[in-house]
mmCIF file of C-alpha atoms and ligand atoms in Angstrom:
data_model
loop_
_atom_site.group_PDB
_atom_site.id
_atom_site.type_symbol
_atom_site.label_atom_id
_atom_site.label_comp_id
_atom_site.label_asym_id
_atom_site.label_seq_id
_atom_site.Cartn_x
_atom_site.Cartn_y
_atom_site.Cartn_z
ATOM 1 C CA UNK A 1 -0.236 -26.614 -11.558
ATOM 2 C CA UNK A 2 1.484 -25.233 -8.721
ATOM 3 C CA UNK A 3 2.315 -27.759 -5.952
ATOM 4 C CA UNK A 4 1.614 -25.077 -2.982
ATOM 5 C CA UNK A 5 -0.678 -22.064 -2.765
ATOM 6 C CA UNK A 6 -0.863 -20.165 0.086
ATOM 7 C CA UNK A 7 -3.937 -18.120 0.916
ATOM 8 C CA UNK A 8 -3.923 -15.282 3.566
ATOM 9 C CA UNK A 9 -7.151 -14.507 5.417
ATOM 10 C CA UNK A 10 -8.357 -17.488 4.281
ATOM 11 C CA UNK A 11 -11.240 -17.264 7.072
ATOM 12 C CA UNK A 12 -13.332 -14.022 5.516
ATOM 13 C CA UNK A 13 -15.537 -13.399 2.312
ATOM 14 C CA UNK A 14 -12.829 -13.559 -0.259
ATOM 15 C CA UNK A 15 -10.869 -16.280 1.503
ATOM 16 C CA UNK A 16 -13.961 -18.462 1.790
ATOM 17 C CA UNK A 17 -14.676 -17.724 -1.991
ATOM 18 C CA UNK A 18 -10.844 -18.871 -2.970
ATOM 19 C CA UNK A 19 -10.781 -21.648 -0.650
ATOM 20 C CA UNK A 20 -14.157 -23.241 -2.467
ATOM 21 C CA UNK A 21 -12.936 -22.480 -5.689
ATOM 22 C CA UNK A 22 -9.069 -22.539 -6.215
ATOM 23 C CA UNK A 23 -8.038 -26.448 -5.297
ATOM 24 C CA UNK A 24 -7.364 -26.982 -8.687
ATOM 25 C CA UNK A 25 -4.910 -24.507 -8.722
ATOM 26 C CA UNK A 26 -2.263 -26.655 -6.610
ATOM 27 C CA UNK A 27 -1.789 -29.627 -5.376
ATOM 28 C CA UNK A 28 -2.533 -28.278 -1.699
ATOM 29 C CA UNK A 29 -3.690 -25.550 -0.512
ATOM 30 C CA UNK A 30 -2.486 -23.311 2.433
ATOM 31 C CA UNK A 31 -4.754 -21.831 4.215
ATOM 32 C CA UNK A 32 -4.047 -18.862 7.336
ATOM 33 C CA UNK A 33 -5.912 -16.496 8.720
ATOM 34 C CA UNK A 34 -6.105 -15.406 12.711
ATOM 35 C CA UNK A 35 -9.763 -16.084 13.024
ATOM 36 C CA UNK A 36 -11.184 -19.478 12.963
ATOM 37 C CA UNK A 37 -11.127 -21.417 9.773
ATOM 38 C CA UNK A 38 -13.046 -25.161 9.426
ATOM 39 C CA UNK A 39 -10.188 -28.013 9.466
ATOM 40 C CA UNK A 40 -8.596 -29.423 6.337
ATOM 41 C CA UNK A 41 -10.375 -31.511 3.877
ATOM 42 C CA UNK A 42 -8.628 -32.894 1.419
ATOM 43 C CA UNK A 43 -5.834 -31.120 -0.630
ATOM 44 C CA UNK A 44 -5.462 -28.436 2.081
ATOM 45 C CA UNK A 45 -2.807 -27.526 5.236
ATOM 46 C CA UNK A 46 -4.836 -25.162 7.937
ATOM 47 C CA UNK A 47 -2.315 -22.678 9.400
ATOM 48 C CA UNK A 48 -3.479 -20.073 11.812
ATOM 49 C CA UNK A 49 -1.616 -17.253 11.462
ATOM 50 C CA UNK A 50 -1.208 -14.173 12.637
ATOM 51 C CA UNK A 51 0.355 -11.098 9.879
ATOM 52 C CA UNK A 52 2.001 -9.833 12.316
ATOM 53 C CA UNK A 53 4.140 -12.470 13.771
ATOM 54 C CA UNK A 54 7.252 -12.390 11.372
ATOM 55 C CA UNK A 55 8.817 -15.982 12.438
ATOM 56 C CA UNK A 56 5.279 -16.930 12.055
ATOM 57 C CA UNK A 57 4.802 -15.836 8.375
ATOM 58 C CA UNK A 58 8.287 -16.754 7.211
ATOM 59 C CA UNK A 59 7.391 -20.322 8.589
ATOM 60 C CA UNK A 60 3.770 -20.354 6.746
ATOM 61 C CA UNK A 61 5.619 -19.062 3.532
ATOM 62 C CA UNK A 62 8.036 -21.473 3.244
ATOM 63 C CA UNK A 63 7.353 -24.405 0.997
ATOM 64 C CA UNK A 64 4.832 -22.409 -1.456
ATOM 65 C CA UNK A 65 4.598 -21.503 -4.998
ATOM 66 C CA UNK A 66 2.140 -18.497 -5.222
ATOM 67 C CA UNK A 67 0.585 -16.542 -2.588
ATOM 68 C CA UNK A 68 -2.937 -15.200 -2.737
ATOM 69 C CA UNK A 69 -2.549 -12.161 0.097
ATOM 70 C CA UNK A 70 -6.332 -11.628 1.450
ATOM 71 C CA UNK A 71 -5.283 -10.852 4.920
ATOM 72 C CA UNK A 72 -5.682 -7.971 6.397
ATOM 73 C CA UNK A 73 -7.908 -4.872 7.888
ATOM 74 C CA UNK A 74 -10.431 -4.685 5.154
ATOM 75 C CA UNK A 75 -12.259 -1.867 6.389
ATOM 76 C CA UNK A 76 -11.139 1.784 7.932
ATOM 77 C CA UNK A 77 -9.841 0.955 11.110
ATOM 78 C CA UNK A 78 -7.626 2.324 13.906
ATOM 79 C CA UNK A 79 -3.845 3.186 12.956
ATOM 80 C CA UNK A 80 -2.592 0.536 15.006
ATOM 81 C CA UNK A 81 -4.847 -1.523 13.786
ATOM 82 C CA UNK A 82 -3.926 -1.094 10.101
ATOM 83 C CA UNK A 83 0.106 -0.753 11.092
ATOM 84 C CA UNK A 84 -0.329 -4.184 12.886
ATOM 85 C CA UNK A 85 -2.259 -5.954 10.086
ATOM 86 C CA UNK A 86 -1.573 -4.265 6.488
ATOM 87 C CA UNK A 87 1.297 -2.343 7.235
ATOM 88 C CA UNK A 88 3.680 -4.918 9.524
ATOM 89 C CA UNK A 89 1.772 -8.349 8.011
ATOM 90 C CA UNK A 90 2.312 -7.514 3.934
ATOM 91 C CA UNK A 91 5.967 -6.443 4.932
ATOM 92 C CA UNK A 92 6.202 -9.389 6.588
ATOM 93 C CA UNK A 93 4.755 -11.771 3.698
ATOM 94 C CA UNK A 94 6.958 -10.306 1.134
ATOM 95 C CA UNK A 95 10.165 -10.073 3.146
ATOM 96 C CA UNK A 96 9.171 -14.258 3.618
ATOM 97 C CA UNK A 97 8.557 -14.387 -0.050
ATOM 98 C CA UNK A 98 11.668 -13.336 -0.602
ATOM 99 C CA UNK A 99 13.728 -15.234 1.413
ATOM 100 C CA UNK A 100 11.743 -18.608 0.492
ATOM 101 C CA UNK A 101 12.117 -17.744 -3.260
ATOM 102 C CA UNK A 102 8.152 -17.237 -3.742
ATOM 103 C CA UNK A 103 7.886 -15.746 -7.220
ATOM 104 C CA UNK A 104 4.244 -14.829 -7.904
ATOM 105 C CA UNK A 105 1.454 -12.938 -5.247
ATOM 106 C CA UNK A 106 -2.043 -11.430 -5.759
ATOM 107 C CA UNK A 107 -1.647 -8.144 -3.857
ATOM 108 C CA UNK A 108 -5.528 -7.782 -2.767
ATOM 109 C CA UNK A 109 -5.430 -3.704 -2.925
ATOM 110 C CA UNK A 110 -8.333 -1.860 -2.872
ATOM 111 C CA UNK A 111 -10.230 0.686 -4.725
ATOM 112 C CA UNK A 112 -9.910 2.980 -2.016
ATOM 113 C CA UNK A 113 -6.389 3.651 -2.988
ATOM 114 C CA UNK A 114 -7.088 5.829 -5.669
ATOM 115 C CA UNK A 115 -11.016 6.671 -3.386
ATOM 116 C CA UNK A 116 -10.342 10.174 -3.770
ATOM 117 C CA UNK A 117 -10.697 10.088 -7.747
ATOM 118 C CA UNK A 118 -14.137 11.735 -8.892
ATOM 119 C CA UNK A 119 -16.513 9.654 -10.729
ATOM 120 C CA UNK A 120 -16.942 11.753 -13.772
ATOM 121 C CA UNK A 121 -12.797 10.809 -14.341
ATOM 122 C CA UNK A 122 -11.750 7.585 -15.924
ATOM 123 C CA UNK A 123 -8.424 6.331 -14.013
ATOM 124 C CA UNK A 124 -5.877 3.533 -15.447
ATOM 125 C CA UNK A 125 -2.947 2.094 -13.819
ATOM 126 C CA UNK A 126 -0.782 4.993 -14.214
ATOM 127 C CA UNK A 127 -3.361 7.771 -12.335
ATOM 128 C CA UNK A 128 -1.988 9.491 -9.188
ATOM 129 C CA UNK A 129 -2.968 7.355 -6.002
ATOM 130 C CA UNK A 130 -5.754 8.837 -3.637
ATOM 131 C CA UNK A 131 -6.334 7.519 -0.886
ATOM 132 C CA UNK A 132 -9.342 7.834 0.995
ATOM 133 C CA UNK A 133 -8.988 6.686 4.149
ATOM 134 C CA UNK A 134 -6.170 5.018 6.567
ATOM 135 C CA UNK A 135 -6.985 1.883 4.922
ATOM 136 C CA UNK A 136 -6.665 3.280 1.514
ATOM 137 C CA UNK A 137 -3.268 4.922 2.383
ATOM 138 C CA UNK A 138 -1.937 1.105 3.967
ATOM 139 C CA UNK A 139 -3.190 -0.276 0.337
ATOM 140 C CA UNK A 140 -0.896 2.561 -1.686
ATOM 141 C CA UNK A 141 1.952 1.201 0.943
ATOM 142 C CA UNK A 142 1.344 -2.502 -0.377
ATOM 143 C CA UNK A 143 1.453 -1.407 -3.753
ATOM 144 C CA UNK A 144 4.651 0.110 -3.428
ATOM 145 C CA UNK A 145 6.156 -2.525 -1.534
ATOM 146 C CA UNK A 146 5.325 -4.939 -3.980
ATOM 147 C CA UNK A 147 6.696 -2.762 -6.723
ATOM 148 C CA UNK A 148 10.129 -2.509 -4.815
ATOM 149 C CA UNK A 149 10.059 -6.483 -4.413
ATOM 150 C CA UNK A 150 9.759 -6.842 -8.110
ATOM 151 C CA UNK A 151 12.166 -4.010 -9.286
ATOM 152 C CA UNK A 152 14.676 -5.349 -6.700
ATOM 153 C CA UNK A 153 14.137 -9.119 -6.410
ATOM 154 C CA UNK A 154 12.501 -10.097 -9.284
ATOM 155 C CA UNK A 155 8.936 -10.953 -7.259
ATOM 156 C CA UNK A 156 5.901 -10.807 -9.856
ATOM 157 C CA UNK A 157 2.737 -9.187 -8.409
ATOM 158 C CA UNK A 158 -0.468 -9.000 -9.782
ATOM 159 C CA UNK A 159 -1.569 -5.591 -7.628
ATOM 160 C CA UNK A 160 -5.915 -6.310 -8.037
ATOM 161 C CA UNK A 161 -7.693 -3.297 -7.243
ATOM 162 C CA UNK A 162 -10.324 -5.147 -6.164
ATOM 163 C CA UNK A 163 -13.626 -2.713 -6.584
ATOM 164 C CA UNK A 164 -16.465 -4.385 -4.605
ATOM 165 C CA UNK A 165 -16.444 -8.656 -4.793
ATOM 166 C CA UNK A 166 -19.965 -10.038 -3.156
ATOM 167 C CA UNK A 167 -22.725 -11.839 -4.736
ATOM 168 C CA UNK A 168 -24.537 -9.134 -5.657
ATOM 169 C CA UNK A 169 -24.150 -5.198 -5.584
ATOM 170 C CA UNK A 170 -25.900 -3.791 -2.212
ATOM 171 C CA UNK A 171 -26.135 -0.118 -3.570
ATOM 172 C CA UNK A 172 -25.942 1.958 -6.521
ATOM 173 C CA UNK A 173 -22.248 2.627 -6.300
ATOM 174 C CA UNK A 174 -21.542 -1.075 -6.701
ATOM 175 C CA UNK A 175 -23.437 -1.037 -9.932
ATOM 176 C CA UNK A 176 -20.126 0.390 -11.141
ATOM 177 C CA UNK A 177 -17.763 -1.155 -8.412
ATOM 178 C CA UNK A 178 -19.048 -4.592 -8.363
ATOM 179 C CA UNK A 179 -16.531 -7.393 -9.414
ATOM 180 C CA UNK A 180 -18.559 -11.017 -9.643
ATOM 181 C CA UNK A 181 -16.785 -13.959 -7.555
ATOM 182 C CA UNK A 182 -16.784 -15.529 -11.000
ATOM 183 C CA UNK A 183 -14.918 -12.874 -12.902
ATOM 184 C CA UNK A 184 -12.580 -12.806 -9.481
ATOM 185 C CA UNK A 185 -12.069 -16.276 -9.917
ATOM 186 C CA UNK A 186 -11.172 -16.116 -13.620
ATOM 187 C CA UNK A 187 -8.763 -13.534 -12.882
ATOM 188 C CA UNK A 188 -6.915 -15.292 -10.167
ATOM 189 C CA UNK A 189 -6.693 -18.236 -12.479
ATOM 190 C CA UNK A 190 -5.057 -16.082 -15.139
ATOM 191 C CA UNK A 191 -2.835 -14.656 -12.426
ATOM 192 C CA UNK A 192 -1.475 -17.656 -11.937
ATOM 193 C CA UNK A 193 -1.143 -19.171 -15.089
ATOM 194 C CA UNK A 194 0.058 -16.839 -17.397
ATOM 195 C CA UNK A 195 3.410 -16.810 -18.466
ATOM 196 C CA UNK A 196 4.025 -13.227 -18.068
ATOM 197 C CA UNK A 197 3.079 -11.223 -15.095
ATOM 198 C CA UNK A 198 5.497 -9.071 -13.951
ATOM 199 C CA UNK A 199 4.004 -5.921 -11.939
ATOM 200 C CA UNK A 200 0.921 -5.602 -12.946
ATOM 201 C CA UNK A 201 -2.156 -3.178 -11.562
ATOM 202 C CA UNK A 202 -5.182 -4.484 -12.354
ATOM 203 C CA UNK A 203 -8.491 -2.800 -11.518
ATOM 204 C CA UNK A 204 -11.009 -5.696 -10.315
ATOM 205 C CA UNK A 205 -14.479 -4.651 -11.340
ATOM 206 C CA UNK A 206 -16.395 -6.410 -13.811
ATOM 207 C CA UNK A 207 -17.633 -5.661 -17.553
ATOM 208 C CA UNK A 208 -20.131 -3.245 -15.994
ATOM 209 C CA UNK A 209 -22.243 -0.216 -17.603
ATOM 210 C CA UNK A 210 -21.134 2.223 -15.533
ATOM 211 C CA UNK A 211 -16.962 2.202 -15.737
ATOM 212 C CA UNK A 212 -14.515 4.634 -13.808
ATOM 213 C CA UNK A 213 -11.765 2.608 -14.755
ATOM 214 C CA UNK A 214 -9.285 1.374 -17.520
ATOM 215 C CA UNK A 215 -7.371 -1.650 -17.657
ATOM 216 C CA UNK A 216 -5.298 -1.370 -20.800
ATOM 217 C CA UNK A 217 -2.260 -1.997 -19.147
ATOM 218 C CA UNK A 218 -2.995 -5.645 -17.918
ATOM 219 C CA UNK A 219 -4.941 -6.365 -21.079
ATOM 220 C CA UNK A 220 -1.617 -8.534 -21.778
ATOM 221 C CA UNK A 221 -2.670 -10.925 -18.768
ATOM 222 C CA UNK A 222 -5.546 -11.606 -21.097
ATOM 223 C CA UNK A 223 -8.418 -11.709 -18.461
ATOM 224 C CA UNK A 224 -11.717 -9.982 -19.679
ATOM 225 C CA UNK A 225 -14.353 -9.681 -17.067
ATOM 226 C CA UNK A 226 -17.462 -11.566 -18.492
ATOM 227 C CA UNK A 227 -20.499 -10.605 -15.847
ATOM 228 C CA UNK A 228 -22.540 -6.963 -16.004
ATOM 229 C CA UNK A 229 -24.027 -5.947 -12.532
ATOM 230 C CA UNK A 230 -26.681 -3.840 -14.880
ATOM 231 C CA UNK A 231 -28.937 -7.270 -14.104
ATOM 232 C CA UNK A 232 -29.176 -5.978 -10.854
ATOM 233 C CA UNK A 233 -30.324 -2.789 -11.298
ATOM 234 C CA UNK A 234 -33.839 -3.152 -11.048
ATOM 235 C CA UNK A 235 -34.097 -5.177 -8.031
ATOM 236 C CA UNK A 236 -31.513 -2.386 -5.911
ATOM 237 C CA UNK A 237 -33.755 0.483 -7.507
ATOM 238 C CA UNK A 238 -37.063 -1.406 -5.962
ATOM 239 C CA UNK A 239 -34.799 -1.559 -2.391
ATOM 240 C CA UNK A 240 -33.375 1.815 -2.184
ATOM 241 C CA UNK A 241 -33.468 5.580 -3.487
ATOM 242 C CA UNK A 242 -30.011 6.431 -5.195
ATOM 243 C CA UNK A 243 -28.372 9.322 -2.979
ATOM 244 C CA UNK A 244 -28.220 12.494 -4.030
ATOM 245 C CA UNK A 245 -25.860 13.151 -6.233
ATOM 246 C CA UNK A 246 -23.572 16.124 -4.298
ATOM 247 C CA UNK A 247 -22.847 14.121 -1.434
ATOM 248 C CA UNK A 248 -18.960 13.115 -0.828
ATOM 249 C CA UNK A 249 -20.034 9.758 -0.757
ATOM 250 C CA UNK A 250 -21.656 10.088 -3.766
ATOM 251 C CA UNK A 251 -19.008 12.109 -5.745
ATOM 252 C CA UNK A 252 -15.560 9.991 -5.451
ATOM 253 C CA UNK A 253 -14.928 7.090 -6.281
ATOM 254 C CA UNK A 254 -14.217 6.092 -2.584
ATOM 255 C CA UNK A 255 -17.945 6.224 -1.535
ATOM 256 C CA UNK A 256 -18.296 6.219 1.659
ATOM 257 C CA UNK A 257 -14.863 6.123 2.125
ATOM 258 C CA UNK A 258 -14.194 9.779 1.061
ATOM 259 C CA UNK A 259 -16.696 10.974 3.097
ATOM 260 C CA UNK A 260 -15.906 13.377 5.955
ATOM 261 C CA UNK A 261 -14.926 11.624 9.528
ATOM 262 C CA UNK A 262 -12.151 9.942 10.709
ATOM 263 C CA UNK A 263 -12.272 6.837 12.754
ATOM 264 C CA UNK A 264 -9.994 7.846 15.764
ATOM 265 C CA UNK A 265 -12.683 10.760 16.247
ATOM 266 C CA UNK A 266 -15.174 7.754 16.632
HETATM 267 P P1 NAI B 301 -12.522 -9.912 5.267
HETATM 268 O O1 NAI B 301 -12.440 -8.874 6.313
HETATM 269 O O2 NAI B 301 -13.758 -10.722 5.157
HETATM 270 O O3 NAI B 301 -11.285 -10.913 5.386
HETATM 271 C C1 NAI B 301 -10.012 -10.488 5.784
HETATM 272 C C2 NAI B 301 -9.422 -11.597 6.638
HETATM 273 O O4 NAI B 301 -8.104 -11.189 7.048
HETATM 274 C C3 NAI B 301 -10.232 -11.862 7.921
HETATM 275 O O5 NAI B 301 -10.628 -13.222 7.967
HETATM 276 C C4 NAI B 301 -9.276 -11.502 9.040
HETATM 277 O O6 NAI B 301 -9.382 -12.352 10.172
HETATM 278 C C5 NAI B 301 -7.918 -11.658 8.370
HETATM 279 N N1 NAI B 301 -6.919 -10.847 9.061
HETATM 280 C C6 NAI B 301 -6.992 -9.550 9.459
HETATM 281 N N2 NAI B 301 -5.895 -9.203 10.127
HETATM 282 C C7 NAI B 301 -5.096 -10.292 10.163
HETATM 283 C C8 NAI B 301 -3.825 -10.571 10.741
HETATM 284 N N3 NAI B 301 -3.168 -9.624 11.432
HETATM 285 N N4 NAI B 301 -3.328 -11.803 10.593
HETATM 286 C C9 NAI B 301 -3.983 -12.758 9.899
HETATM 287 N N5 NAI B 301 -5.192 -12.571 9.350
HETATM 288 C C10 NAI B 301 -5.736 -11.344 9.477
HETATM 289 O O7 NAI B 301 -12.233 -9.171 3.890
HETATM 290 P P2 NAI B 301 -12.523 -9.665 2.401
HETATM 291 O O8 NAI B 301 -13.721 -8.958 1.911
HETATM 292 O O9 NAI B 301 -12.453 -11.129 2.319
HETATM 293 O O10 NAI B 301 -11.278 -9.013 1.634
HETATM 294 C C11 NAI B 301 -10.087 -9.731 1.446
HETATM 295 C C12 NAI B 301 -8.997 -8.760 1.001
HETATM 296 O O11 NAI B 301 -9.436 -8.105 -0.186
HETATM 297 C C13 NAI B 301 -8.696 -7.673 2.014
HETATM 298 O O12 NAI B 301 -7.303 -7.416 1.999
HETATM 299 C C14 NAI B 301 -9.457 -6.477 1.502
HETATM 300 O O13 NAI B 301 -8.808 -5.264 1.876
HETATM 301 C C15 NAI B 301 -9.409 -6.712 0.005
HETATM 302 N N6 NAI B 301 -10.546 -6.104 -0.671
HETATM 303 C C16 NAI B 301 -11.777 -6.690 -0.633
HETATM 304 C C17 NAI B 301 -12.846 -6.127 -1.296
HETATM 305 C C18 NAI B 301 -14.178 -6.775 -1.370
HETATM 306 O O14 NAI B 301 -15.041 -6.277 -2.100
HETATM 307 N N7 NAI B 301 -14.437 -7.878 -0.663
HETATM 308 C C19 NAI B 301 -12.695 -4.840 -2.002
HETATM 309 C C20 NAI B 301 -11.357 -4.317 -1.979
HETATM 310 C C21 NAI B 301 -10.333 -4.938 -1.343
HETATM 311 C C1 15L B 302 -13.077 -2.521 0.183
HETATM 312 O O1 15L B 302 -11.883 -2.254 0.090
HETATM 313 C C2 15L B 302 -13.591 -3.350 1.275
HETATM 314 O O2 15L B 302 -12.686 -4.356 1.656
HETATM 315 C C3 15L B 302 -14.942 -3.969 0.964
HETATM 316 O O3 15L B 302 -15.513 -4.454 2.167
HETATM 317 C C4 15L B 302 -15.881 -2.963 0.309
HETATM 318 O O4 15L B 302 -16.123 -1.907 1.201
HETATM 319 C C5 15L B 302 -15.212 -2.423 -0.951
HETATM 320 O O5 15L B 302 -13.921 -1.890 -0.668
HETATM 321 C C6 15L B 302 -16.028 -1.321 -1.636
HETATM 322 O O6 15L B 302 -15.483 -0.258 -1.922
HETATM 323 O O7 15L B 302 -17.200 -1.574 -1.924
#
């Protein structure tokens, strides 16, 4: 049991999720985000925090075991608002990590670093980033960074690909995407518990019919995804009519993502 985790962007969907679910992680939990987060029960520290703000982070990092690292533009955005947020605020969290001597972080990357992948391909952790979008490209930067913080300072990530983590798939591409808050849950427990982490990319989806990617090189963490979105098939095929199948949206991995348009044309 760790004595301090830290949680970035503690205040959106997968913050919320981790804050409900991981106090038995640690003996406190840290919570940060910028936006407004409900005051501290028991077991927890409310920070606000902005990314950002370097003497800010290095002061929220300080005193923790394990980092969860949420925060962040989570969407395409603008450039500066991706430099500010992903770019500037994980540089910032790992630079504190370092100099407090934090030795284990979930990187919370995306799928839409390796977007531009077609569906018909099966990708493991070795496959070619490509990106498809600004966002994508500032999760491929995060990866890297947290490669170079392990190979040169001995940092552990556990890089989670995360595909798409809600309740329930809201279209036909999260049929394949979809990664259950329970399986997320499991995962971040194993993160944190296992002896051996290391670097490790880990594609977050769960034990779904439809697959587009391979995890053999984290089985070693030991986490097997236990939910199937299939049981929502039905009820999404009784709300919408699957796109056609040519679209870019339809064709990558990405989804929407890959599609043409770029947001500073917007
Ligand atoms: P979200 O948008 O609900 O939460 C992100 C949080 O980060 C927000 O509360 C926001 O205020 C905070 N944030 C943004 N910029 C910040 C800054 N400069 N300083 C401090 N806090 C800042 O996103 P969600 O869905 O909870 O995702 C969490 C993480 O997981 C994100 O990094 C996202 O890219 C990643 N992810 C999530 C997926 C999902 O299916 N939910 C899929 C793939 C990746
Ligand atoms: C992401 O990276 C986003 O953070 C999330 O909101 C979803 O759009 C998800 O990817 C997805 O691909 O479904």
């Amino acid at each position: 049991m760790m004595k301090r985790l830290l949680i970035t962007g503690a205040a959106g969907g997968l913050g919320t999720l981790c804050r409900a679910r991981l106090g038995h992680m640690a003996d406190t939990l840290r919570l940060s985000d910028v936006a407004d987060m409900d005051p501290a029960g028991d077991g927890e520290e409310v920070v606000p925090c902005d990314l950002a703000d370097a003497a800010a982070v290095h002061a929220l990092v300080e005193g923790c075991d394990g980092i969860v690292h949420l925060g962040g533009k989570s969407i395409e955005g603008t450039f500066a608002e991706i430099l500010n947020s992903n770019i500037i605020g994980t540089y910032n969290v790992y630079e504190a990590a370092r100099k407090a001597g934090v030795k284990r972080i979930l990187f919370a990357s995306s799928n839409h670093a390796i977007g531009f992948h077609t569906r018909e391909t099966r990708i493991d952790a070795l496959a070619p980033m490509r990106p498809d979008s600004l966002y994508g490209v500032s999760k491929c930067y995060g990866e890297n960074l947290a490669r170079l913080y392990h190979d040169k300072f001995g940092i552990d990530t556990a890089v989670v690909r995360i595909g798409s983590c809600f309740p329930e798939p809201k279209d036909h591409r999260m049929l394949a995407t979809w990664l259950s808050p329970d399986d997320f849950v499991r995962l971040i427990e194993r993160i944190f518990t296992t002896t051996r982490l290391g670097y490790a990319i880990v594609y977050g989806a769960s034990d779904n019919e439809e697959c587009w990617w391979d995890n053999r090189h984290a089985r070693y963490l030991g986490w097997r995804p236990e939910d199937n979105a299939e049981v929502f098939r039905t009820k999404l095929d009784g709300l919408m009519t699957p796109p056609d199948s040519d679209h870019p949206a339809v064709r990558f991995q990405g989804g929407s993502f890959a599609a043409v348009g770029h947001f500073e044309d917007d």
